[in-house]
Short mmCIF file of C-alpha atoms in Angstrom, two decimals:
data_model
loop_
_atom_site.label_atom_id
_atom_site.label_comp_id
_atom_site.label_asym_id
_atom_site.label_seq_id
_atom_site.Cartn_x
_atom_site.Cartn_y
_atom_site.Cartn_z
CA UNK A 1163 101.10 111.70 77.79
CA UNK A 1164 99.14 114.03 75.76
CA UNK A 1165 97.30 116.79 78.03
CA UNK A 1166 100.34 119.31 78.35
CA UNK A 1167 100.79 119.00 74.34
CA UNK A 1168 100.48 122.74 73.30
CA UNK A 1169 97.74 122.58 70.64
CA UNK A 1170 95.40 120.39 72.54
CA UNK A 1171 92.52 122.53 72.26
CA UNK A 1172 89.30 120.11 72.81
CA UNK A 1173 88.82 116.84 74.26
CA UNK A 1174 86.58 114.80 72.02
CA UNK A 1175 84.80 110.79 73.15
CA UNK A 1176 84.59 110.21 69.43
CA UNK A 1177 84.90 111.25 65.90
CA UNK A 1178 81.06 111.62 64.29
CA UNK A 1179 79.72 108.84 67.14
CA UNK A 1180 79.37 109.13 70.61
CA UNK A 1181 81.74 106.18 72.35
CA UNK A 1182 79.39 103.12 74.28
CA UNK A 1183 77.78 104.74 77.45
CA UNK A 1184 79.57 103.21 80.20
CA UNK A 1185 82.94 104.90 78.37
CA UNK A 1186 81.46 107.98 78.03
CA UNK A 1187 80.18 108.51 81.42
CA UNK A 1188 83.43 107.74 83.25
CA UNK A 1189 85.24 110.55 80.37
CA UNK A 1190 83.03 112.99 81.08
CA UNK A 1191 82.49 112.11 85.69
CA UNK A 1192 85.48 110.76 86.44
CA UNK A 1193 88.61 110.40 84.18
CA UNK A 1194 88.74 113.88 82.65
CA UNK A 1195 87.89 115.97 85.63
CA UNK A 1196 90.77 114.37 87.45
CA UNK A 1197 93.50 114.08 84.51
CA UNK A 1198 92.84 117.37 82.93
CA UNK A 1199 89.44 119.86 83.97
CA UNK A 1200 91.57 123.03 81.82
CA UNK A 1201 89.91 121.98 78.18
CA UNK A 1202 86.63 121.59 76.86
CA UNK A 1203 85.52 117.85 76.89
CA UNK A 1204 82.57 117.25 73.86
CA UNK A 1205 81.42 113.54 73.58
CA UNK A 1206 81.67 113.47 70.05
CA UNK A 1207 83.44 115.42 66.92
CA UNK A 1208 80.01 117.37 65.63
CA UNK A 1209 78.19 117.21 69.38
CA UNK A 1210 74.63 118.77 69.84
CA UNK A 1211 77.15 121.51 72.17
CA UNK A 1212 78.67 122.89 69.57
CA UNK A 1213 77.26 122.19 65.96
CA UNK A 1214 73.37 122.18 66.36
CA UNK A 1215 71.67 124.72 64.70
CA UNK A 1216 67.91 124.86 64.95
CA UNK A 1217 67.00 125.54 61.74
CA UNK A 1218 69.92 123.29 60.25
CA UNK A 1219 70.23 120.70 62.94
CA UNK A 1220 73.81 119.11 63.76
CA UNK A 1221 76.32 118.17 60.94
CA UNK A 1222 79.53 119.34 59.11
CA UNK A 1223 80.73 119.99 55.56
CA UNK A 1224 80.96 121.08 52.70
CA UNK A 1225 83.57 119.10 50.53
CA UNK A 1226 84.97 119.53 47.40
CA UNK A 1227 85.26 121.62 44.89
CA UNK A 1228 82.73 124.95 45.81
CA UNK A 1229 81.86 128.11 44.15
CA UNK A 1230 83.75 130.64 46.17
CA UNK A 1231 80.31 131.95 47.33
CA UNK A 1232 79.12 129.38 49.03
CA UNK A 1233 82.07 129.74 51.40
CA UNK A 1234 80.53 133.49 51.60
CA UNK A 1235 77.16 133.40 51.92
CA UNK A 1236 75.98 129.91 52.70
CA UNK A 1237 75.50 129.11 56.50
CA UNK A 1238 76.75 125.52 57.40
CA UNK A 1239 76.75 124.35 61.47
CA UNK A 1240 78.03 127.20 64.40
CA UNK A 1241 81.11 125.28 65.01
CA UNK A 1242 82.31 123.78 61.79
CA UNK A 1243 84.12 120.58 62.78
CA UNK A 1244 84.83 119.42 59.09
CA UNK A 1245 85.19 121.31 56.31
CA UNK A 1246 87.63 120.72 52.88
CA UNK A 1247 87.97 120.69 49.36
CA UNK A 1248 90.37 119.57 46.84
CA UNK A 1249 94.40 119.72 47.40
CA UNK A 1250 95.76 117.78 44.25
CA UNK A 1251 99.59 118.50 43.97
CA UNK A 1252 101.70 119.87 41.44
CA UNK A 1253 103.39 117.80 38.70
CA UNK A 1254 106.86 117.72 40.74
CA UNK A 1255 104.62 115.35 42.93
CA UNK A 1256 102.66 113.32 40.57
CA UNK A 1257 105.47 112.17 39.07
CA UNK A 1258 106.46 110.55 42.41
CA UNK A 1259 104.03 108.27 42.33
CA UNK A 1260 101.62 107.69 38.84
CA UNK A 1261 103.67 106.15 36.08
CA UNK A 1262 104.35 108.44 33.04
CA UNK A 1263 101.95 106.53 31.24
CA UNK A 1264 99.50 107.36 32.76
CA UNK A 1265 99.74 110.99 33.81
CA UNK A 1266 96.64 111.87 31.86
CA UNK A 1267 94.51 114.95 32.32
CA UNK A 1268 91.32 114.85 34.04
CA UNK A 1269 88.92 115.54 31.37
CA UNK A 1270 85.57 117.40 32.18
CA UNK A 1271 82.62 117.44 29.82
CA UNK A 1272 80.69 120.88 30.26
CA UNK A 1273 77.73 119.94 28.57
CA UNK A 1274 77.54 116.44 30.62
CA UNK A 1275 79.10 118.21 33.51
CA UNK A 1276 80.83 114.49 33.89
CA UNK A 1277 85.01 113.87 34.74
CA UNK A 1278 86.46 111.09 32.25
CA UNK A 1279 89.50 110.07 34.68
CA UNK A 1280 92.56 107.53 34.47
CA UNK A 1281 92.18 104.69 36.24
CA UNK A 1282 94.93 105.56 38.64
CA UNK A 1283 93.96 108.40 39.19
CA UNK A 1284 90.78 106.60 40.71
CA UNK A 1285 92.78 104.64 42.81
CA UNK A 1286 94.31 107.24 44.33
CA UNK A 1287 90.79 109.23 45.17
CA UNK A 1288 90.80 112.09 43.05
CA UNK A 1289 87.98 114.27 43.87
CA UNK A 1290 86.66 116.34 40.76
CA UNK A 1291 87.50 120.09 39.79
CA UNK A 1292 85.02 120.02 37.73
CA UNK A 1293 84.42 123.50 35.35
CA UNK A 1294 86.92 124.90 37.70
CA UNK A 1295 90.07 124.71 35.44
CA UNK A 1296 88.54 125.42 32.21
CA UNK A 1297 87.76 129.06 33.38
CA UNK A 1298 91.72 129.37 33.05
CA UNK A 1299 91.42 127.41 29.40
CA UNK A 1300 91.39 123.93 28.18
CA UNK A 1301 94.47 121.61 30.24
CA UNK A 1302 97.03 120.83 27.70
CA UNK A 1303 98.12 118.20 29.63
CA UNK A 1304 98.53 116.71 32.87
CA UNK A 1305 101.34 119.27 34.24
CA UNK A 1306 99.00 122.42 32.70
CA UNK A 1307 96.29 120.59 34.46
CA UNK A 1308 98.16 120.04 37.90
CA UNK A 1309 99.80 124.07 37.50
CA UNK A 1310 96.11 125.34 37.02
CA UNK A 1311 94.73 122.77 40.10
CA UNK A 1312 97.17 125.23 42.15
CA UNK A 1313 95.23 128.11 41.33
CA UNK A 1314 92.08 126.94 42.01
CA UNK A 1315 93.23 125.23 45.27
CA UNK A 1316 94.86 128.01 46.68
CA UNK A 1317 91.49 130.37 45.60
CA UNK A 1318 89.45 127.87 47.39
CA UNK A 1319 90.88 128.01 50.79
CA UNK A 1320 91.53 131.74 50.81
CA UNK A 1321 87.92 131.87 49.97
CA UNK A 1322 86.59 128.95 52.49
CA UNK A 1323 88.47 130.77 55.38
CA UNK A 1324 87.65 134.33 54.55
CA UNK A 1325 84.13 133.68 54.19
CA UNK A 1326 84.02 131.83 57.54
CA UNK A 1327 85.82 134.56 59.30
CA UNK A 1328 84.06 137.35 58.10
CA UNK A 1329 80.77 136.09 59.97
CA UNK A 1330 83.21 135.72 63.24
CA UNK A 1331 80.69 135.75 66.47
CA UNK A 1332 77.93 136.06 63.78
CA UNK A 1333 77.06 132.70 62.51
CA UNK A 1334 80.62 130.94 63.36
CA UNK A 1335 83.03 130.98 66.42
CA UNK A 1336 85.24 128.86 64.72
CA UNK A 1337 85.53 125.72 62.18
CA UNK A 1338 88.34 122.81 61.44
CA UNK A 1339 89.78 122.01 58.23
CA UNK A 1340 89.55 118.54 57.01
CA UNK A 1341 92.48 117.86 56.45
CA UNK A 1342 96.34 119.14 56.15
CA UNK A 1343 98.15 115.84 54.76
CA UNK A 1344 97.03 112.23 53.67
CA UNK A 1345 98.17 109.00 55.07
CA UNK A 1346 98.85 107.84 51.76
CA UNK A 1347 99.56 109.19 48.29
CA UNK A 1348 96.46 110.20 47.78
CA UNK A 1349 94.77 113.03 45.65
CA UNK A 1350 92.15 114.83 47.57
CA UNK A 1351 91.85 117.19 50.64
CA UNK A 1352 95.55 117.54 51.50
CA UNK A 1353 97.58 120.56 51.63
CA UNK A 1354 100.96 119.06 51.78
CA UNK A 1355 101.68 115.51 50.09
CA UNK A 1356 103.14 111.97 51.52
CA UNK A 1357 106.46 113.07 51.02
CA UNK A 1358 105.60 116.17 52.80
CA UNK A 1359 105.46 118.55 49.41
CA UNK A 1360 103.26 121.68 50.29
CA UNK A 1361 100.85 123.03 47.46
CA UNK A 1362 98.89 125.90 46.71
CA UNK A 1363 96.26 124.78 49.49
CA UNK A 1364 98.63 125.78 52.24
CA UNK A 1365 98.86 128.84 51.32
CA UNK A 1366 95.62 129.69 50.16
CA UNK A 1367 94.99 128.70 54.07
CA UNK A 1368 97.68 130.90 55.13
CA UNK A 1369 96.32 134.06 53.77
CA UNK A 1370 92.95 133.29 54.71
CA UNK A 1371 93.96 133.09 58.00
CA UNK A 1372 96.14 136.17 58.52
CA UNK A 1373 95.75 137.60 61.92
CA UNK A 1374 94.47 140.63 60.81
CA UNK A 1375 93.30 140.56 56.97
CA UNK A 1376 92.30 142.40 54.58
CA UNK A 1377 89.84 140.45 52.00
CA UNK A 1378 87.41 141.11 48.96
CA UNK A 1379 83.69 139.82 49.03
CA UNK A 1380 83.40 138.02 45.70
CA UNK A 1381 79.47 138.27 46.14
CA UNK A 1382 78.72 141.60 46.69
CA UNK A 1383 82.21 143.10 46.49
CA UNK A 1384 82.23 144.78 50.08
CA UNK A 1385 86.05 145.34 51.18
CA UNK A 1386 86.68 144.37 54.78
CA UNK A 1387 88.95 142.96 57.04
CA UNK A 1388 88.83 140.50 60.15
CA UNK A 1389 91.24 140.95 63.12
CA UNK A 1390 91.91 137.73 65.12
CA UNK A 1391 94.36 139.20 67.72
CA UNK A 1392 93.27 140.83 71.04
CA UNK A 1393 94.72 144.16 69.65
CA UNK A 1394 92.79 147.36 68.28
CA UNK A 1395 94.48 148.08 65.14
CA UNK A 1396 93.46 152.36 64.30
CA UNK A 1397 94.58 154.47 61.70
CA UNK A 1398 95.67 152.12 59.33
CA UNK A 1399 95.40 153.10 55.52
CA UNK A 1400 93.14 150.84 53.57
CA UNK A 1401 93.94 151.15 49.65
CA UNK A 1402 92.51 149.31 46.83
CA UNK A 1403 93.84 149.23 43.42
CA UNK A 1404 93.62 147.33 40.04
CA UNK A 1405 96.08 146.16 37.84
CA UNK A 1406 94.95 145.21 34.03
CA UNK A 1407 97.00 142.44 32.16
CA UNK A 1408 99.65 144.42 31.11
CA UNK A 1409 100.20 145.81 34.46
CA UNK A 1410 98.37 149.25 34.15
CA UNK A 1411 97.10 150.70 37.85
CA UNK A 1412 93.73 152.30 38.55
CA UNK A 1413 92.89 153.63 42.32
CA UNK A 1414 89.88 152.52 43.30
CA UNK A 1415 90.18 153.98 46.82
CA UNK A 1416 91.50 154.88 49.90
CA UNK A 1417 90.61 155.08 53.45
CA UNK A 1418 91.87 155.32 56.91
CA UNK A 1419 90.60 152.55 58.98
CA UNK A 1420 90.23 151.08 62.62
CA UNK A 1421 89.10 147.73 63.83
CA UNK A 1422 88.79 146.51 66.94
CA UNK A 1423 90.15 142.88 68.22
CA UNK A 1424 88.69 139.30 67.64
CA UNK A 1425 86.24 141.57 65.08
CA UNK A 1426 85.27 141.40 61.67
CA UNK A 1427 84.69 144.84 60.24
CA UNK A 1428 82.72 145.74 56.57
CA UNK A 1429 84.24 149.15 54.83
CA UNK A 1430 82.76 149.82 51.49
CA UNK A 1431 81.88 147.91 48.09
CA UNK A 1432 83.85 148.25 44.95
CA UNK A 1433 81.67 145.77 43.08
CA UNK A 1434 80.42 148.36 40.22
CA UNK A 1435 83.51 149.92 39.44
CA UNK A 1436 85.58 146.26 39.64
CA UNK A 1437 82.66 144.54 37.82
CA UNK A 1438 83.18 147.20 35.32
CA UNK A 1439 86.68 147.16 34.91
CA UNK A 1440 87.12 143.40 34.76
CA UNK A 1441 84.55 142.73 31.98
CA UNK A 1442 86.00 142.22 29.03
CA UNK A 1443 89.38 139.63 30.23
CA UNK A 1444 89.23 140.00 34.37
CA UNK A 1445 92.08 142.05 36.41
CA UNK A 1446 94.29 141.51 39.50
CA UNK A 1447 92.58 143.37 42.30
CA UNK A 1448 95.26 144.44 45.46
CA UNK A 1449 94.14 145.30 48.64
CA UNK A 1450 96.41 146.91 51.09
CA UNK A 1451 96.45 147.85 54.90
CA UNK A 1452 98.94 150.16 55.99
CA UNK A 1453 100.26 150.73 59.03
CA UNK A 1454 100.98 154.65 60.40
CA UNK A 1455 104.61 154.19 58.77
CA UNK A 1456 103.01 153.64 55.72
CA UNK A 1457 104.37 149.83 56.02
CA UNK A 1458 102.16 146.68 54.67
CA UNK A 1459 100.54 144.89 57.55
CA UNK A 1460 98.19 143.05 55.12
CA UNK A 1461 98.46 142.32 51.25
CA UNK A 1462 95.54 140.30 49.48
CA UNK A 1463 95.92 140.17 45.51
CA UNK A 1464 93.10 138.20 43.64
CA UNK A 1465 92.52 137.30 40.21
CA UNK A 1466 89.02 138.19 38.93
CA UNK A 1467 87.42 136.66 36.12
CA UNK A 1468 85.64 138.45 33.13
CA UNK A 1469 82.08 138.83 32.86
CA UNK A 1470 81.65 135.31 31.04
CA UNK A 1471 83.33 134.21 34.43
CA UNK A 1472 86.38 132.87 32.79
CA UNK A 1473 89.96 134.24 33.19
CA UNK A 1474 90.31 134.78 29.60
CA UNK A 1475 93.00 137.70 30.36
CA UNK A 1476 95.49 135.64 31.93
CA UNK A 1477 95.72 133.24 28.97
CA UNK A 1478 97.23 135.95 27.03
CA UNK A 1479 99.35 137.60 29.57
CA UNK A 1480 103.08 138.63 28.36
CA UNK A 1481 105.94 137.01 29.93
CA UNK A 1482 107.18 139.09 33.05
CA UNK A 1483 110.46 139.65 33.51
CA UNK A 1484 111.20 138.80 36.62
CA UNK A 1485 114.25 139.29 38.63
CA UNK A 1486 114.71 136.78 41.37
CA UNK A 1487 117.88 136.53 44.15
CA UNK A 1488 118.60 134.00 46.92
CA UNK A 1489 120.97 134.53 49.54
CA UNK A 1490 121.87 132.63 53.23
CA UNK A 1491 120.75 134.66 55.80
CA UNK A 1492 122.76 132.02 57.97
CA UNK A 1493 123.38 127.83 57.43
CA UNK A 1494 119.91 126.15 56.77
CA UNK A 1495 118.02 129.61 56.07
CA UNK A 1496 117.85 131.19 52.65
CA UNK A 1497 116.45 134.48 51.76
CA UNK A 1498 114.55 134.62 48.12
CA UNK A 1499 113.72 138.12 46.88
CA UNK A 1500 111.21 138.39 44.26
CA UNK A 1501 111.53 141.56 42.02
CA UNK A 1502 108.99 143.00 39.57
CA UNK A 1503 110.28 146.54 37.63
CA UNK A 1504 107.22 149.19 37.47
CA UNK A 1505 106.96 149.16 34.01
CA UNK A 1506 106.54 145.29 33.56
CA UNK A 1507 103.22 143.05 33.23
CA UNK A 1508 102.47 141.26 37.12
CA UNK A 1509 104.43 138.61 37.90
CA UNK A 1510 101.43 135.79 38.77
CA UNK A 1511 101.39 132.83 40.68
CA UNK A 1512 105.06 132.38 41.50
CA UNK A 1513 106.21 129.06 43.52
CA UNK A 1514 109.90 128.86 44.92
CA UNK A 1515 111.24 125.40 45.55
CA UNK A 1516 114.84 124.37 47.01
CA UNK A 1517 116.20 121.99 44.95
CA UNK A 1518 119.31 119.83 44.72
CA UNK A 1519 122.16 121.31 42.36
CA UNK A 1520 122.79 118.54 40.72
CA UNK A 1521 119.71 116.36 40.35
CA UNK A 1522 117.42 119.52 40.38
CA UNK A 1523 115.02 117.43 42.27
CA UNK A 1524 113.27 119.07 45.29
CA UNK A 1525 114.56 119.28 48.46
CA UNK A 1526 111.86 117.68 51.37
CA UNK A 1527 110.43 118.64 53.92
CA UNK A 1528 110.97 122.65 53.51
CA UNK A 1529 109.59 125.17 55.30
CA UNK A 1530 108.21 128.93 52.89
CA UNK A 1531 107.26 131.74 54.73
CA UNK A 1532 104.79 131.89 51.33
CA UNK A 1533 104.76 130.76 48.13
CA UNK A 1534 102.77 131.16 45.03
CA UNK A 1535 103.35 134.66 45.14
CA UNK A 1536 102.08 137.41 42.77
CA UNK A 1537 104.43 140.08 42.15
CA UNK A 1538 102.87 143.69 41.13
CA UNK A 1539 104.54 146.05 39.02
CA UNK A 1540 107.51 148.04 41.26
CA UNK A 1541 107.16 145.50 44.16
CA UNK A 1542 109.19 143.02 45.78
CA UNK A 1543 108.85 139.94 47.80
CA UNK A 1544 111.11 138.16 50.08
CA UNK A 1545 110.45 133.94 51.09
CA UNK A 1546 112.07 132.62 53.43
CA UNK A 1547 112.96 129.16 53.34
CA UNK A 1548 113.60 127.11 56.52
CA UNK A 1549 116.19 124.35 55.63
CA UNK A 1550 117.92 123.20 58.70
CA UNK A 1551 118.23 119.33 57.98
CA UNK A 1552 119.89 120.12 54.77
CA UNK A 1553 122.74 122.31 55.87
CA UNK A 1554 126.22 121.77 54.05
CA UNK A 1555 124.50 120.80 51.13
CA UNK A 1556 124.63 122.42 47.81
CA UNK A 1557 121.52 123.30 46.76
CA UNK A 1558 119.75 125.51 44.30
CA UNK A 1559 116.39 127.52 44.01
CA UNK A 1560 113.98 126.96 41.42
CA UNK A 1561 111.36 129.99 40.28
CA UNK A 1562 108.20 129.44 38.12
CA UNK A 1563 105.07 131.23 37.60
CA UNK A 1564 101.90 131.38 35.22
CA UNK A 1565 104.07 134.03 33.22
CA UNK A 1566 107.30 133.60 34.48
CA UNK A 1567 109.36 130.60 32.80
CA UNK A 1568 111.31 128.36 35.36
CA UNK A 1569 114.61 129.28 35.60
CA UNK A 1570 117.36 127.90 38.62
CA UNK A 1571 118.40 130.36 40.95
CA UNK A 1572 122.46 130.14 42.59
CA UNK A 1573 122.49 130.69 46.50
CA UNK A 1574 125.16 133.37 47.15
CA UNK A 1575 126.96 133.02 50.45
#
């Protein structure tokens, strides 16, 4: 029933404990070499095979909430078979299931370094972002709280992949993420909810785990890029630039480039001159790979922090004006175009949900090319959404950002 499924990768006997002997010897003798001898057959989920490190021994992890360089620099087992963080949901989602009396903010005490939390919120095993949101300024409430959660969730896995690729063949050959989706409405480790609403850790995930990326060191600033196809990939234009709060550009530098396939590759560091630039209220840095054409094969914006290592120059960003389309490209597909004029502040942190016309609720399950976009001055974006089951209906998109203010979008034919 389940060997010809197509992303059956490795048999396992057990998850974290080996099954009873006389089980294990007829999986590993008898029963898998005759139903299926194509795969990889471990007898259990972090076996000696696979995870043991001599210096470390066997195990998996981390969880949680991490500073961005421990995904980086800290070595964990060869073949990571668990590894997560946080992956609370937006306010759109809360609201599904914690009563509106009780949609109170997290509150963490910096000088206790201790999370007073609702009581449902408990229930529902809500894992601690601890100083992680106050970097972006106090939570006003529980939807600033949940908005902010997205940037920190989507900054944690673009960081937890990136860091484990960029030691591809060195200290990893690959790891698992624990996990995509709870069971249950619960608040931890997910990257799309129980009514199947994505957040910001999907696509953290997604960028992380380009094919061939471009990505930023946060440790010791080295620019680099990983390239998990089979295909060399020469004479590509690397270019990395900076963009202050109000949207004003500085070159950092440019380079042509080659890598080779299922590589990762170091360039250069830009640590002194970003380090310098971003002290006194942060900057977006935008790293680009260009193709011969001079077309994007790989975009990677991040948001740096100042030299106190908060993001004190977003909280006074200036509304961005921008100017957002949607179209059908054909029934149950919808182009949205994302616009940004060259003389405006960026764009940050835009998320695009279908909603219905008239309740202006979200439309679910939908399927984004990307979301939580940031929009540079003079660039554009297109999403598209996948809406097949909801074809014939009337429907509406819905735009907000960390400086754009949500406005409904009309689908033109």
């Amino acid at each position: 029933m389940v060997r010809n499924h197509a992303s059956l990768a490795i048999w396992c006997g057990g998850n974290e404990i080996t099954p009873p002997e006389d089980i294990l010897a007829a999986l590993k003798d008898t029963i898998m070499p005759q139903l299926d001898n194509t795969r990889w057959f471990v007898d259990y989920s972090n076996s000696d095979s696979m995870s043991y490190n001599t210096l470390l021994g066997n195990g998996d992890g981390p969880y949680g909430i991490q500073p961005l360089s421990v995904f980086w620099e800290h070595q964990t087992y060869p073949f990571n078979s668990e590894v997560g963080s946080v992956g609370l949901s937006d306010i759109e989602a809360l609201k599904r299931f914690i009563p509106a009396d009780q949609l109170n903010a997290p509150q963490y005490d910096e000088s206790t370094h201790k999370t007073k939390t609702d009581e449902v919120w408990n229930y529902h095993k809500y894992i601690g972002y601890d100083t992680s949101i106050n970097k972006y300024g106090e939570a006003k409430n529980a939807e600033d709280f949940a908005f902010k959660a997205q940037l920190v969730n989507y900054d944690q896995y673009r960081g937890l992949m990136a860091g484990f690729s960029s030691h591809m063949w060195d200290l990893y050959p690959g790891a698992l993420i624990w996990k995509t989706q709870n069971p249950w409405t619960a608040l931890r480790g997910q990257m799309y909810d129980y009514y199947l609403d994505p957040n910001a850790c999907l696509y953290g995930l997604h960028n992380g785990s380009e094919p061939l990326h471009v990505m930023y060191n946060p440790v010791n600033g080295v620019v680099m890029a990983v390239n998990n196809t089979f295909k060399q990939h020469a004479s590509m234009m690397l270019v990395v630039k900076t963009y202050d709060m109000n949207g004003q550009e500085t070159l950092l530098s440019q380079a042509f480039v080659d890598i080779g396939p299922t590589s990762a590759k170091k360039f250069f560091s830009v640590k002194r001159e970003v380090d310098k630039l971003a002290a006194k209220e942060g900057l977006f840095l935008d790293l680009e790979l260009l193709d011969a054409d001079k077309k994007p094969v790989s975009q990677n914006i991040y948001w740096i922090a100042d030299s106190k290592n908060n993001y004190s120059g977003l909280q006074k960003m200036e509304p961005a004006k921008l100017t957002s389309t949607a179209r059908y490209l054909q029934p149950g597909k919808v182009e949205v175009t994302l616009s940004n004029d060259k003389q405006n502040a960026p764009a940050f942190f835009n998320r695009v949900s279908l909603t219905d016309n008239d309740t202006k609720n979200r439309l679910l399950p939908v399927f984004y090319s990307d979301n939580y976009v940031t929009v540079l001055p003079g660039e554009q974006k297109k999403i598209i959404i996948d809406c097949d089951q909801f074809k014939g209906k009337k429907m509406t998109v819905a735009v907000n950002g960390w400086n754009t203010a949500l406005r409904y979008i009309t689908i033109d034919n």
